[in-house]
Amino acid sequence: MPTEKLSSRAIVIGGGVAGKLSARVLADYFEEVMIIEKDHKQDQPQNRSGVPQGLHGHALLKSGEEILEEFFPGIIDELQDSGAVSANFSRDLAWFHHGSWKIRSHSQLMTIQQSRPFLEYHIQKRLQHISNVHSIYGAKPLRLVLDAKKTSIAGIEYQTEEGKVEEIDANLVIDASGAATFTTQWLKKNGIATPPIDEIQVNLCYASRAYEHLSPEDRDWKGLLVYPNPPHQMRGGGMYQIEANKWMVTLFGYGLDSPPKTDKEFLEHAAILDHPSFFGAIIDGKPASEVNIYRFPKMRRFRYEKMENLPNGLIVIGDALCRIDPVFAQGMSLSALEAKQLEKVLKQATKHQSLEAISKKAHQEFQRVLSIPWLIASIEDFRFPHTTGNRFFGLSFLQGYIKRVMLACSDNQIVYEKFMNVLHLKAHPATLFAPKMIKSILFKTVTPRHNLDKEKVIRS
Ligand SMILES: Cc1cc2nc3c(=O)[nH]c(=O)nc-3n(C[C@H](O)[C@H](O)[C@H](O)COP(=O)(O)OP(=O)(O)OC[C@H]3O[C@@H](n4cnc5c(N)ncnc54)[C@H](O)[C@@H]3O)c2cc1C
């Protein structure tokens, strides 16, 4: 951490996961960091209206967990002491995919399970201890303030909760306002061209509810995932144990006209998944919430790194920059990986004591982080016949190969471990194409595993 700060003030618009993690990084480089949040402060681990997706399953990948721990040492223990559930990814997750259960033996990959509001509340608690980070709640950003030539950011204008309009100067403004981002509109208002956009239309729908308890039966898993199997099966579901001994149960479907909204429809959707264990686990369970719906029409990625005239000092991060199909559970971890890249460019800027071209450098680094997760999600999403977007060269080959990798995860622990690392954004997918892997994947017949039992072999 530099002793002398790089600059005076940075503003973060939006205090979700991306905003909080950005603020944590900026605090080391700016004398003051202000978070402008439209919502109210979270006084307890409860969902808030600014994050409607928080009512749905939110898995934290290992890559995200590790960065969280690096930014806030001890936070993972704190989360567990407060009720987050520790799980061994391959042993404790029962995952049915392509007509087969994945192998269930102990791996090196330990994860923590909790609801999104619980996780965010604990991050907020830690952020409150950083003396140069301040949050303004109930505030509405109105416009970007630029220098006379419109080449650099000079601050923002916002409306306070009481309706007062204030202008505040800053050398860096981060847009972390999520799906609702206003940056392109603000650029247009300033006569600045907007960035190119990549989009893939997926028409995904989520229906989730918390459960007080599941059906009273013996179970040896802490998470259950029954994945869709396109083109025949467009629906899937996941459930996992969270804090306070509750369960988060999420059903999802691609290209569904109407998602399940009532108790009856929720059970009906569960009953037609590819494996009956899902329905069995909730039929005699006790729901603890209503069914909440979230529609996710498309994956979207703004290419700010390609812009030549983006005012320097304006940086877009998190969901405001890129939204990937949430079924892959990458969003929060990508926010964390982007925050790490932000730290990298600020460290470099400190060497020259200059924020010159900081926006360009940051967006270039962010795209490096995003390109693989975007590819992983598109390979899978283009299996659904209704998905539209840029079908790239080599897609069919990759789909065929990855399907074989996923099937090999039914009986080959080494393949599964490599696959898990890619899934958790800890390893490059190229690791799945190493000669030894190709041999075990292409030249071996896999026997589908229909039995949900844990492996007898426990590896330390
Ligand atoms: C259904 C669903 C399920 C998901 N499941 C997972 C999962 O399992 N794992 C995972 O890692 N990710 C998941 N995600 C993605 C994850 O929610 C986001 O990627 C992650 O929260 C990072 O988002 P963010 O902080 O950029 O935006 P958000 O979390 O949406 O936060 C945006 C913040 O900005 C505030 N805001 C909005 N507009 C303004 C404004 N004009 N002014 C001021 N403040 C504003 C909001 O109140 C909010 O606090 C899921 C997403 C969806 C939709």
Coordinates of C-alpha atoms and ligand atoms in Angstrom, one line a residue:
M1 CA 0.0 0.0 0.0
P2 CA 1.5 3.4 -1.0
T3 CA 2.1 5.8 2.0
E4 CA 1.5 8.9 -0.1
K5 CA -1.8 8.9 -2.0
L6 CA -1.9 9.1 -5.7
S7 CA -4.7 11.6 -5.9
S8 CA -7.3 13.4 -3.8
R9 CA -10.8 12.0 -4.4
A10 CA -12.4 9.1 -6.2
I11 CA -16.2 8.6 -6.5
V12 CA -17.9 5.2 -6.9
I13 CA -21.4 5.2 -8.2
G14 CA -23.2 2.2 -6.8
G15 CA -22.3 0.3 -3.6
G16 CA -23.0 -3.3 -4.7
V17 CA -20.3 -6.0 -4.7
A18 CA -18.3 -4.3 -7.5
G19 CA -18.7 -0.9 -5.9
K20 CA -17.6 -2.0 -2.5
L21 CA -14.6 -3.9 -3.8
S22 CA -13.5 -1.0 -6.0
A23 CA -13.8 1.3 -3.0
R24 CA -11.6 -1.0 -1.0
V25 CA -8.9 -0.8 -3.7
L26 CA -9.2 3.0 -4.2
A27 CA -8.9 3.6 -0.5
D28 CA -5.2 2.8 -0.8
Y29 CA -4.6 5.3 -3.6
F30 CA -7.0 8.2 -2.9
E31 CA -7.3 10.5 0.1
E32 CA -11.0 10.2 0.0
V33 CA -13.3 7.6 -1.6
M34 CA -17.1 8.4 -1.8
I35 CA -19.7 5.8 -2.7
I36 CA -22.8 7.3 -4.1
E37 CA -25.6 4.7 -3.5
K38 CA -29.2 5.2 -4.5
D39 CA -30.4 2.6 -2.0
H40 CA -30.4 2.7 1.8
K41 CA -27.8 1.3 4.1
Q42 CA -28.1 -2.4 4.9
D43 CA -28.5 -2.5 8.7
Q44 CA -28.8 -6.3 8.7
P45 CA -28.3 -9.1 6.2
Q46 CA -31.5 -8.5 4.3
N47 CA -32.0 -7.9 0.7
R48 CA -32.5 -4.4 -0.6
S49 CA -34.4 -3.1 -3.6
G50 CA -31.2 -1.9 -5.5
V51 CA -30.1 -5.5 -5.8
P52 CA -33.2 -7.5 -6.8
Q53 CA -31.0 -10.4 -7.9
G54 CA -30.0 -10.8 -4.2
L55 CA -33.2 -12.9 -3.7
H56 CA -31.7 -15.6 -5.9
G57 CA -29.0 -18.1 -5.4
H58 CA -25.5 -16.5 -5.4
A59 CA -22.6 -18.8 -5.4
L60 CA -19.1 -17.3 -4.7
L61 CA -16.4 -18.9 -6.8
K62 CA -13.1 -19.7 -5.3
S63 CA -11.3 -17.0 -7.3
G64 CA -13.7 -14.4 -5.8
E65 CA -13.4 -15.8 -2.3
E66 CA -9.6 -15.6 -2.4
I67 CA -9.6 -12.0 -3.5
L68 CA -12.2 -11.1 -0.9
E69 CA -9.9 -12.6 1.8
E70 CA -6.9 -10.7 0.4
F71 CA -8.8 -7.4 0.5
F72 CA -10.3 -8.1 3.9
P73 CA -8.1 -10.5 5.8
G74 CA -10.1 -12.8 8.1
I75 CA -13.4 -12.2 6.4
I76 CA -13.9 -15.8 5.3
D77 CA -13.6 -17.0 9.0
E78 CA -16.0 -14.2 10.0
L79 CA -18.5 -15.3 7.4
Q80 CA -18.3 -18.9 8.6
D81 CA -18.4 -17.9 12.3
S82 CA -21.6 -16.0 11.5
G83 CA -23.2 -19.0 9.7
A84 CA -21.9 -19.4 6.2
V85 CA -21.7 -23.0 5.3
S86 CA -18.3 -24.6 4.4
A87 CA -18.4 -27.1 1.6
N88 CA -16.1 -29.3 -0.4
F89 CA -17.0 -28.5 -4.0
S90 CA -16.9 -32.0 -5.5
R91 CA -17.9 -34.0 -2.4
D92 CA -20.7 -31.8 -1.1
L93 CA -22.2 -30.7 -4.4
A94 CA -24.4 -33.3 -6.1
W95 CA -24.4 -32.3 -9.8
F96 CA -26.4 -34.0 -12.5
H97 CA -25.5 -33.0 -16.0
H98 CA -25.9 -34.6 -19.5
G99 CA -27.6 -37.6 -17.9
S100 CA -24.9 -38.4 -15.3
W101 CA -23.8 -37.4 -11.8
K102 CA -20.4 -35.9 -11.5
I103 CA -17.9 -37.8 -9.3
R104 CA -18.3 -37.0 -5.6
S105 CA -15.0 -37.4 -3.8
H106 CA -13.1 -35.0 -1.7
S107 CA -11.1 -32.4 -3.6
Q108 CA -8.8 -29.5 -2.7
L109 CA -11.6 -27.0 -3.5
M110 CA -13.3 -25.8 -0.4
T111 CA -16.0 -23.1 -0.8
I112 CA -18.4 -21.1 1.4
Q113 CA -22.1 -20.9 0.9
Q114 CA -24.4 -18.0 2.0
S115 CA -27.0 -15.7 0.6
R116 CA -26.1 -12.6 -1.3
P117 CA -27.4 -10.2 1.3
F118 CA -25.5 -12.0 4.0
L119 CA -22.2 -11.8 2.0
E120 CA -22.7 -8.1 1.1
Y121 CA -23.6 -7.1 4.6
H122 CA -20.3 -8.6 5.9
I123 CA -18.3 -6.8 3.2
Q124 CA -20.0 -3.6 4.1
K125 CA -19.2 -4.1 7.8
R126 CA -15.5 -4.4 6.9
L127 CA -15.6 -1.4 4.5
Q128 CA -17.0 0.8 7.3
H129 CA -13.7 0.3 9.2
I130 CA -11.7 2.0 6.4
S131 CA -11.6 5.7 7.5
N132 CA -11.2 7.3 4.1
V133 CA -14.3 5.6 2.5
H134 CA -17.6 7.3 2.9
S135 CA -21.0 6.3 1.6
I136 CA -23.8 8.7 0.7
Y137 CA -27.1 6.7 0.7
G138 CA -30.4 7.6 -1.0
A139 CA -28.4 9.7 -3.5
K140 CA -29.1 10.0 -7.2
P141 CA -26.3 10.8 -9.6
L142 CA -27.5 13.3 -12.2
R143 CA -24.6 13.8 -14.6
L144 CA -20.9 13.5 -15.2
V145 CA -18.9 16.7 -14.9
L146 CA -16.1 16.9 -17.5
D147 CA -13.3 19.3 -18.2
A148 CA -13.8 22.0 -20.8
K149 CA -12.4 19.8 -23.6
K150 CA -14.5 16.8 -22.5
T151 CA -11.3 14.6 -22.4
S152 CA -11.2 14.1 -18.6
I153 CA -13.5 13.6 -15.7
A154 CA -13.9 16.4 -13.2
G155 CA -16.6 15.0 -10.9
I156 CA -20.3 14.3 -10.8
E157 CA -23.5 16.1 -10.0
Y158 CA -26.0 14.3 -7.7
Q159 CA -29.1 14.8 -5.8
T160 CA -29.2 14.1 -2.1
E161 CA -31.9 12.1 -0.4
E162 CA -33.4 15.5 0.7
G163 CA -33.5 16.7 -2.9
K164 CA -30.5 19.1 -2.8
V165 CA -28.4 19.1 -6.0
E166 CA -24.7 19.1 -5.3
E167 CA -21.6 18.9 -7.5
I168 CA -18.5 17.1 -6.2
D169 CA -15.1 17.1 -7.8
A170 CA -13.1 13.9 -8.3
N171 CA -10.1 12.7 -10.4
L172 CA -11.6 9.3 -10.9
V173 CA -15.3 8.2 -11.2
I174 CA -16.1 4.5 -11.2
D175 CA -19.5 3.4 -12.5
A176 CA -20.5 0.3 -10.5
S177 CA -24.2 0.8 -10.8
G178 CA -24.9 -2.6 -12.2
A179 CA -27.5 -3.4 -14.9
A180 CA -29.0 0.1 -14.6
T181 CA -25.8 1.8 -15.7
F182 CA -26.3 5.4 -17.1
T183 CA -22.8 5.9 -18.5
T184 CA -23.7 5.5 -22.2
Q185 CA -26.6 7.9 -21.8
W186 CA -24.4 10.4 -20.0
L187 CA -21.8 10.1 -22.8
K188 CA -24.4 10.7 -25.4
K189 CA -25.6 13.8 -23.6
N190 CA -22.0 15.1 -23.8
G191 CA -21.9 14.4 -27.6
I192 CA -19.4 11.5 -27.0
A193 CA -19.8 8.3 -29.1
T194 CA -20.8 5.3 -27.1
P195 CA -18.7 2.0 -27.0
P196 CA -19.4 -1.0 -29.2
I197 CA -21.5 -3.7 -27.4
D198 CA -21.3 -7.5 -27.6
E199 CA -24.7 -9.2 -26.9
I200 CA -26.0 -12.7 -26.7
Q201 CA -29.8 -13.1 -26.3
V202 CA -30.5 -16.0 -23.9
N203 CA -34.0 -15.3 -22.5
L204 CA -33.2 -16.8 -19.1
C205 CA -35.6 -16.7 -16.3
Y206 CA -35.0 -17.4 -12.5
A207 CA -37.5 -18.3 -9.9
S208 CA -36.2 -18.6 -6.4
R209 CA -37.3 -19.0 -2.8
A210 CA -35.7 -19.7 0.5
Y211 CA -36.7 -22.8 2.4
E212 CA -36.8 -23.2 6.2
H213 CA -36.0 -26.9 5.7
L214 CA -36.1 -29.4 2.8
S215 CA -38.0 -32.6 2.8
P216 CA -37.1 -34.6 5.9
E217 CA -34.9 -37.3 4.4
D218 CA -31.2 -38.3 4.8
R219 CA -29.0 -36.3 2.4
D220 CA -25.2 -36.2 2.2
W221 CA -24.9 -33.1 0.1
K222 CA -25.0 -29.4 0.8
G223 CA -25.8 -28.4 -2.7
L224 CA -27.7 -30.0 -5.6
L225 CA -27.5 -28.9 -9.2
V226 CA -29.6 -30.4 -12.0
Y227 CA -28.5 -28.7 -15.1
P228 CA -30.6 -28.3 -18.3
N229 CA -29.8 -30.6 -21.2
P230 CA -30.5 -28.7 -24.4
P231 CA -32.0 -29.0 -26.9
H232 CA -34.4 -31.4 -25.1
Q233 CA -34.4 -30.0 -21.6
M234 CA -34.4 -26.2 -21.2
R235 CA -34.9 -26.1 -17.5
G236 CA -32.7 -26.6 -14.5
G237 CA -32.4 -26.0 -10.8
G238 CA -30.0 -25.5 -8.0
M239 CA -30.3 -25.5 -4.2
Y240 CA -27.7 -25.0 -1.5
Q241 CA -27.6 -24.6 2.2
I242 CA -27.0 -21.1 3.4
E243 CA -26.7 -19.3 6.8
A244 CA -29.2 -19.9 9.6
N245 CA -29.7 -23.5 8.4
K246 CA -31.8 -22.3 5.5
W247 CA -31.7 -23.4 1.9
M248 CA -31.8 -21.3 -1.2
V249 CA -33.7 -23.0 -4.0
T250 CA -33.5 -21.6 -7.5
L251 CA -35.2 -22.9 -10.7
F252 CA -34.3 -21.5 -14.0
G253 CA -35.3 -22.0 -17.6
Y254 CA -34.1 -20.8 -21.0
G255 CA -36.6 -19.4 -23.5
L256 CA -39.5 -19.9 -21.0
D257 CA -42.7 -18.0 -21.8
S258 CA -43.9 -17.9 -18.2
P259 CA -41.7 -18.7 -15.2
P260 CA -43.2 -20.5 -12.2
K261 CA -44.8 -18.0 -9.8
T262 CA -47.0 -19.9 -7.5
D263 CA -46.3 -22.8 -5.0
K264 CA -47.9 -25.2 -7.4
E265 CA -46.0 -24.0 -10.5
F266 CA -42.8 -24.0 -8.6
L267 CA -43.2 -27.7 -7.7
E268 CA -44.4 -28.5 -11.2
H269 CA -41.2 -26.9 -12.7
A270 CA -39.1 -28.9 -10.2
A271 CA -40.9 -32.1 -11.1
I272 CA -40.0 -32.0 -14.8
L273 CA -36.2 -31.5 -14.3
D274 CA -33.9 -34.2 -15.6
H275 CA -33.5 -35.9 -12.2
P276 CA -36.3 -36.6 -9.6
S277 CA -34.0 -35.9 -6.6
F278 CA -34.7 -32.1 -7.0
F279 CA -38.4 -32.5 -6.6
G280 CA -38.0 -35.1 -3.9
A281 CA -35.8 -32.6 -1.9
I282 CA -38.5 -29.9 -1.8
I283 CA -41.9 -31.6 -2.0
D284 CA -42.1 -31.9 1.8
G285 CA -40.0 -28.9 2.6
K286 CA -41.1 -25.7 4.2
P287 CA -40.7 -22.5 2.2
A288 CA -39.5 -19.4 4.0
S289 CA -40.3 -16.9 1.3
E290 CA -42.4 -16.2 -1.7
V291 CA -41.3 -17.2 -5.2
N292 CA -39.2 -14.4 -6.6
I293 CA -38.7 -13.9 -10.3
Y294 CA -35.8 -12.4 -12.2
R295 CA -35.6 -12.2 -16.0
F296 CA -32.2 -12.1 -17.7
P297 CA -32.8 -11.4 -21.4
K298 CA -29.2 -11.1 -22.6
M299 CA -25.5 -11.2 -21.8
R300 CA -24.0 -7.8 -22.5
R301 CA -20.5 -6.5 -22.6
F302 CA -19.6 -2.9 -23.3
R303 CA -16.2 -2.5 -25.1
Y304 CA -15.0 0.7 -23.4
E305 CA -11.4 -0.4 -24.1
K306 CA -12.1 0.2 -27.9
M307 CA -13.1 3.9 -27.3
E308 CA -10.7 6.6 -28.3
N309 CA -12.6 9.5 -26.8
L310 CA -13.7 8.1 -23.4
P311 CA -13.0 10.9 -20.9
N312 CA -10.0 9.8 -18.9
G313 CA -10.8 9.1 -15.2
L314 CA -14.1 7.4 -16.0
I315 CA -14.1 3.7 -15.4
V316 CA -16.9 1.2 -15.7
I317 CA -16.8 -2.0 -13.7
G318 CA -18.9 -5.0 -12.6
D319 CA -22.3 -5.6 -14.1
A320 CA -22.3 -2.0 -15.5
L321 CA -19.5 -3.2 -17.8
C322 CA -20.4 -6.8 -18.4
R323 CA -23.3 -9.2 -17.5
I324 CA -22.7 -12.8 -18.1
D325 CA -25.4 -15.6 -17.8
P326 CA -25.8 -15.8 -14.0
V327 CA -26.1 -19.6 -14.1
F328 CA -22.3 -19.7 -14.2
A329 CA -22.1 -17.8 -11.0
Q330 CA -19.3 -15.6 -12.2
G331 CA -20.6 -12.1 -11.6
M332 CA -19.3 -11.4 -8.0
S333 CA -16.0 -13.1 -8.7
L334 CA -15.5 -11.2 -11.9
S335 CA -16.1 -8.0 -9.9
A336 CA -13.4 -9.1 -7.6
L337 CA -11.0 -10.0 -10.4
E338 CA -11.7 -6.6 -12.0
A339 CA -11.0 -4.9 -8.7
K340 CA -7.6 -6.7 -8.6
Q341 CA -6.9 -5.3 -12.1
L342 CA -7.9 -1.8 -11.0
E343 CA -5.4 -2.2 -8.2
K344 CA -2.7 -3.3 -10.7
V345 CA -3.2 -0.2 -12.9
L346 CA -3.3 2.1 -9.9
K347 CA 0.0 0.6 -8.6
Q348 CA 1.5 1.4 -12.0
A349 CA 0.1 4.9 -12.0
T350 CA 1.6 5.5 -8.6
K351 CA 5.1 4.8 -10.0
H352 CA 4.6 7.8 -12.4
Q353 CA 2.4 9.8 -10.0
S354 CA -0.1 10.2 -12.9
L355 CA -3.5 9.0 -13.8
E356 CA -2.7 9.4 -17.5
A357 CA -4.7 6.9 -19.7
I358 CA -5.9 5.2 -16.6
S359 CA -9.3 4.5 -18.1
K360 CA -7.9 2.9 -21.2
K361 CA -5.5 0.7 -19.2
A362 CA -8.2 -0.4 -16.7
H363 CA -10.7 -1.3 -19.4
Q364 CA -8.0 -3.3 -21.3
E365 CA -7.2 -5.2 -18.2
F366 CA -10.9 -5.8 -17.4
Q367 CA -11.4 -7.3 -20.9
R368 CA -8.5 -9.7 -20.4
V369 CA -10.4 -10.9 -17.3
L370 CA -13.7 -11.1 -19.0
S371 CA -12.9 -12.8 -22.3
I372 CA -12.6 -16.4 -21.0
P373 CA -15.8 -16.3 -18.7
W374 CA -17.7 -14.8 -21.6
L375 CA -16.4 -17.6 -23.9
I376 CA -17.3 -20.3 -21.3
A377 CA -20.9 -19.0 -21.0
S378 CA -21.4 -18.5 -24.7
I379 CA -20.2 -22.1 -25.5
E380 CA -22.9 -23.4 -23.2
D381 CA -25.6 -20.9 -24.0
F382 CA -25.4 -21.5 -27.8
R383 CA -26.5 -25.1 -27.1
F384 CA -30.0 -23.6 -26.6
P385 CA -31.7 -23.4 -30.0
H386 CA -33.3 -20.0 -29.3
T387 CA -30.0 -18.3 -28.3
T388 CA -29.0 -15.5 -30.7
G389 CA -25.7 -13.7 -31.1
N390 CA -22.3 -14.0 -32.7
R391 CA -21.7 -17.8 -33.2
F392 CA -17.9 -17.8 -33.6
F393 CA -15.7 -20.1 -35.6
G394 CA -14.9 -23.3 -33.8
L395 CA -18.0 -23.2 -31.6
S396 CA -19.3 -26.7 -32.6
F397 CA -15.9 -28.3 -31.9
L398 CA -15.7 -26.6 -28.5
Q399 CA -19.2 -27.6 -27.6
G400 CA -18.5 -31.2 -28.5
Y401 CA -15.2 -31.3 -26.6
I402 CA -16.5 -29.6 -23.5
K403 CA -19.5 -32.0 -23.4
R404 CA -17.0 -34.8 -23.3
V405 CA -15.0 -33.1 -20.6
M406 CA -18.2 -32.7 -18.5
L407 CA -19.1 -36.4 -19.1
A408 CA -15.5 -37.4 -18.1
C409 CA -16.2 -35.6 -14.8
S410 CA -18.5 -38.6 -14.0
D411 CA -15.6 -41.0 -13.5
N412 CA -12.3 -39.2 -13.7
Q413 CA -11.3 -37.3 -10.6
I414 CA -8.3 -35.6 -12.4
V415 CA -10.5 -34.3 -15.2
Y416 CA -13.0 -33.1 -12.7
E417 CA -10.4 -31.2 -10.7
K418 CA -9.1 -29.5 -13.8
F419 CA -12.6 -28.6 -14.9
M420 CA -13.5 -27.3 -11.4
N421 CA -10.5 -24.9 -11.5
V422 CA -11.6 -23.6 -14.9
L423 CA -15.1 -23.2 -13.6
H424 CA -13.9 -21.3 -10.5
L425 CA -11.8 -19.0 -12.8
K426 CA -8.6 -20.3 -11.2
A427 CA -7.2 -21.9 -14.4
H428 CA -7.2 -21.1 -18.1
P429 CA -9.4 -23.4 -20.2
A430 CA -6.3 -24.3 -22.1
T431 CA -5.5 -26.7 -19.2
L432 CA -8.4 -28.8 -20.5
F433 CA -6.5 -29.3 -23.8
A434 CA -3.2 -30.6 -22.4
P435 CA -2.2 -33.8 -24.3
K436 CA -2.9 -36.0 -21.2
M437 CA -6.3 -34.5 -20.9
I438 CA -7.1 -34.9 -24.6
K439 CA -6.2 -38.6 -24.3
S440 CA -8.5 -39.2 -21.3
I441 CA -11.3 -37.2 -22.8
L442 CA -11.4 -38.2 -26.5
F443 CA -10.2 -41.8 -26.3
K444 CA -12.1 -43.1 -23.3
T445 CA -15.6 -44.3 -23.0
V446 CA -17.4 -42.9 -20.0
T447 CA -20.0 -44.8 -18.2
P448 CA -22.8 -42.4 -17.1
R449 CA -23.1 -42.4 -13.3
H450 CA -26.8 -42.7 -12.3
N451 CA -26.0 -43.3 -8.6
L452 CA -25.8 -40.2 -6.4
D453 CA -23.6 -41.9 -3.7
K454 CA -20.3 -40.3 -2.6
E455 CA -17.1 -41.9 -3.7
K456 CA -15.6 -44.4 -1.3
V457 CA -12.1 -43.1 -2.0
I458 CA -11.4 -40.0 0.1
R459 CA -8.4 -38.0 -1.1
S460 CA -6.7 -35.7 1.4
Ligands
LIG1 C1 -30.6 -13.9 -11.1 C2 -29.1 -13.7 -10.8 C3 -28.3 -14.6 -10.2 C4 -27.0 -14.4 -10.0 N1 -26.2 -15.4 -9.4 C5 -24.9 -15.1 -9.2 C6 -24.1 -16.1 -8.5 O1 -24.5 -17.2 -8.2 N2 -22.8 -15.8 -8.3 C7 -22.2 -14.6 -8.7 O2 -21.1 -14.4 -8.5 N3 -23.0 -13.7 -9.3 C8 -24.3 -13.9 -9.6 N4 -25.0 -12.9 -10.2 C9 -24.4 -11.7 -10.7 C10 -24.2 -10.7 -9.5 O3 -25.4 -10.4 -8.9 C11 -23.4 -9.5 -10.1 O4 -22.5 -9.8 -11.1 C12 -22.7 -8.8 -8.9 O5 -23.6 -8.5 -7.9 C13 -21.8 -7.6 -9.3 O6 -22.7 -6.6 -9.6 P1 -22.5 -5.1 -9.4 O7 -22.0 -4.7 -8.0 O8 -21.8 -4.6 -10.6 O9 -24.0 -4.7 -9.5 P2 -25.1 -4.9 -8.4 O10 -24.9 -5.9 -7.5 O11 -26.4 -4.9 -9.2 O12 -25.1 -3.5 -7.6 C14 -25.3 -2.3 -8.2 C15 -25.4 -1.2 -7.1 O13 -25.6 0.1 -7.7 C16 -26.7 0.7 -7.1 N5 -27.2 1.6 -8.1 C17 -27.9 1.3 -9.2 N6 -28.2 2.4 -9.9 C18 -27.7 3.4 -9.3 C19 -27.6 4.8 -9.5 N7 -28.2 5.4 -10.6 N8 -27.0 5.6 -8.6 C20 -26.5 5.0 -7.4 N9 -26.5 3.7 -7.2 C21 -27.1 2.9 -8.1 C22 -27.6 -0.4 -6.6 O14 -28.5 0.0 -5.6 C23 -26.6 -1.5 -6.2 O15 -26.2 -1.2 -4.8 C24 -26.4 -13.2 -10.4 C25 -27.2 -12.2 -11.1 C26 -28.5 -12.5 -11.3 C27 -29.3 -11.5 -12.1

